[in-house]
XYZ file of C-alpha atoms in Angstrom:
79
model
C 168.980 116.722 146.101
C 170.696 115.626 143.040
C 169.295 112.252 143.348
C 166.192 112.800 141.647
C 167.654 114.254 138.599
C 169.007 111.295 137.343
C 172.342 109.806 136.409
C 171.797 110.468 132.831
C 171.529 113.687 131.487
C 171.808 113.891 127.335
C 172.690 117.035 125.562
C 170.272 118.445 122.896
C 171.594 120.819 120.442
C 168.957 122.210 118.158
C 171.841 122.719 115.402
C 172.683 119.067 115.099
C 169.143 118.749 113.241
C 167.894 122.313 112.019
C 170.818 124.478 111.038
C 173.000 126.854 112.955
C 170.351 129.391 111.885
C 167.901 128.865 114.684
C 167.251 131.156 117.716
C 168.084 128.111 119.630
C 164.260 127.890 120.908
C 161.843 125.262 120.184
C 159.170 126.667 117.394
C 157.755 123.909 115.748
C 156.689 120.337 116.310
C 159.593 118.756 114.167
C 162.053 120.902 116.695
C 159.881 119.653 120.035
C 159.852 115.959 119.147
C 163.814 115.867 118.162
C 163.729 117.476 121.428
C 161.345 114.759 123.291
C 163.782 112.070 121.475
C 166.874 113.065 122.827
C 164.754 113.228 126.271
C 163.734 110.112 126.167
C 163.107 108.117 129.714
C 165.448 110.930 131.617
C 164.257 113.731 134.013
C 165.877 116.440 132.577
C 168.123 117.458 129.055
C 170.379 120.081 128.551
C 169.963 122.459 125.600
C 173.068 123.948 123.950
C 173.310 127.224 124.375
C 169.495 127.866 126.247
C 169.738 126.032 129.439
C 167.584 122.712 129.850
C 163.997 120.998 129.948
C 162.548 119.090 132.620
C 159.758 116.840 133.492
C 158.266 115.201 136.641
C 155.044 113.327 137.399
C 154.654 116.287 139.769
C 154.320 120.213 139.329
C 156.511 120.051 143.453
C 159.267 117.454 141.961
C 159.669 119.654 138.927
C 160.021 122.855 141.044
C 162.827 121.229 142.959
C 164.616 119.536 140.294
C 164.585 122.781 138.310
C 165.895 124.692 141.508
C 168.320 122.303 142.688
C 170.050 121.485 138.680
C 171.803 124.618 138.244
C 172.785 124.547 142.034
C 174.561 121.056 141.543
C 175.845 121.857 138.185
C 178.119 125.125 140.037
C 179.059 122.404 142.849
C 180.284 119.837 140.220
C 181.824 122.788 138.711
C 183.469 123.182 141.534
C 185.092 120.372 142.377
């Protein structure tokens, strides 16, 4: 099930951009665009701190994907 996640997944940390003095959730546009960037054509990107955003074509393909990511990050973990 990892498959469709991708083999890319980028690391967004709101601090890099707007301070250590954020609550580390995305408010404004600025914040949701630097977000989008780091994004770019991956499924999914992990925030810093928060956990991660996802998108799919699909409302199914993002359920999965957003069921099965922390499942294969704790078997990586694992290993």
């Amino acid at each position: 099930m990892a498959g469709s996640i991708g083999a890319d997944i980028p690391v967004w940390d709101i601090a890099d951009k707007f301070g250590d003095n954020t609550n580390l959730l995305v408010t404004n546009r600025d914040q949701g665009l630097d977000l989008a960037s780091k994004l770019g054509r991956n499924k999914v990107v992990l925030m810093r701190g928060h956990g991660f955003s996802a998108v799919h074509a699909h409302l199914i393909g993002l359920i999965t994907m957003s069921v099965y990511l922390p499942a294969n990050a704790r078997v990586l973990l694992d290993d």
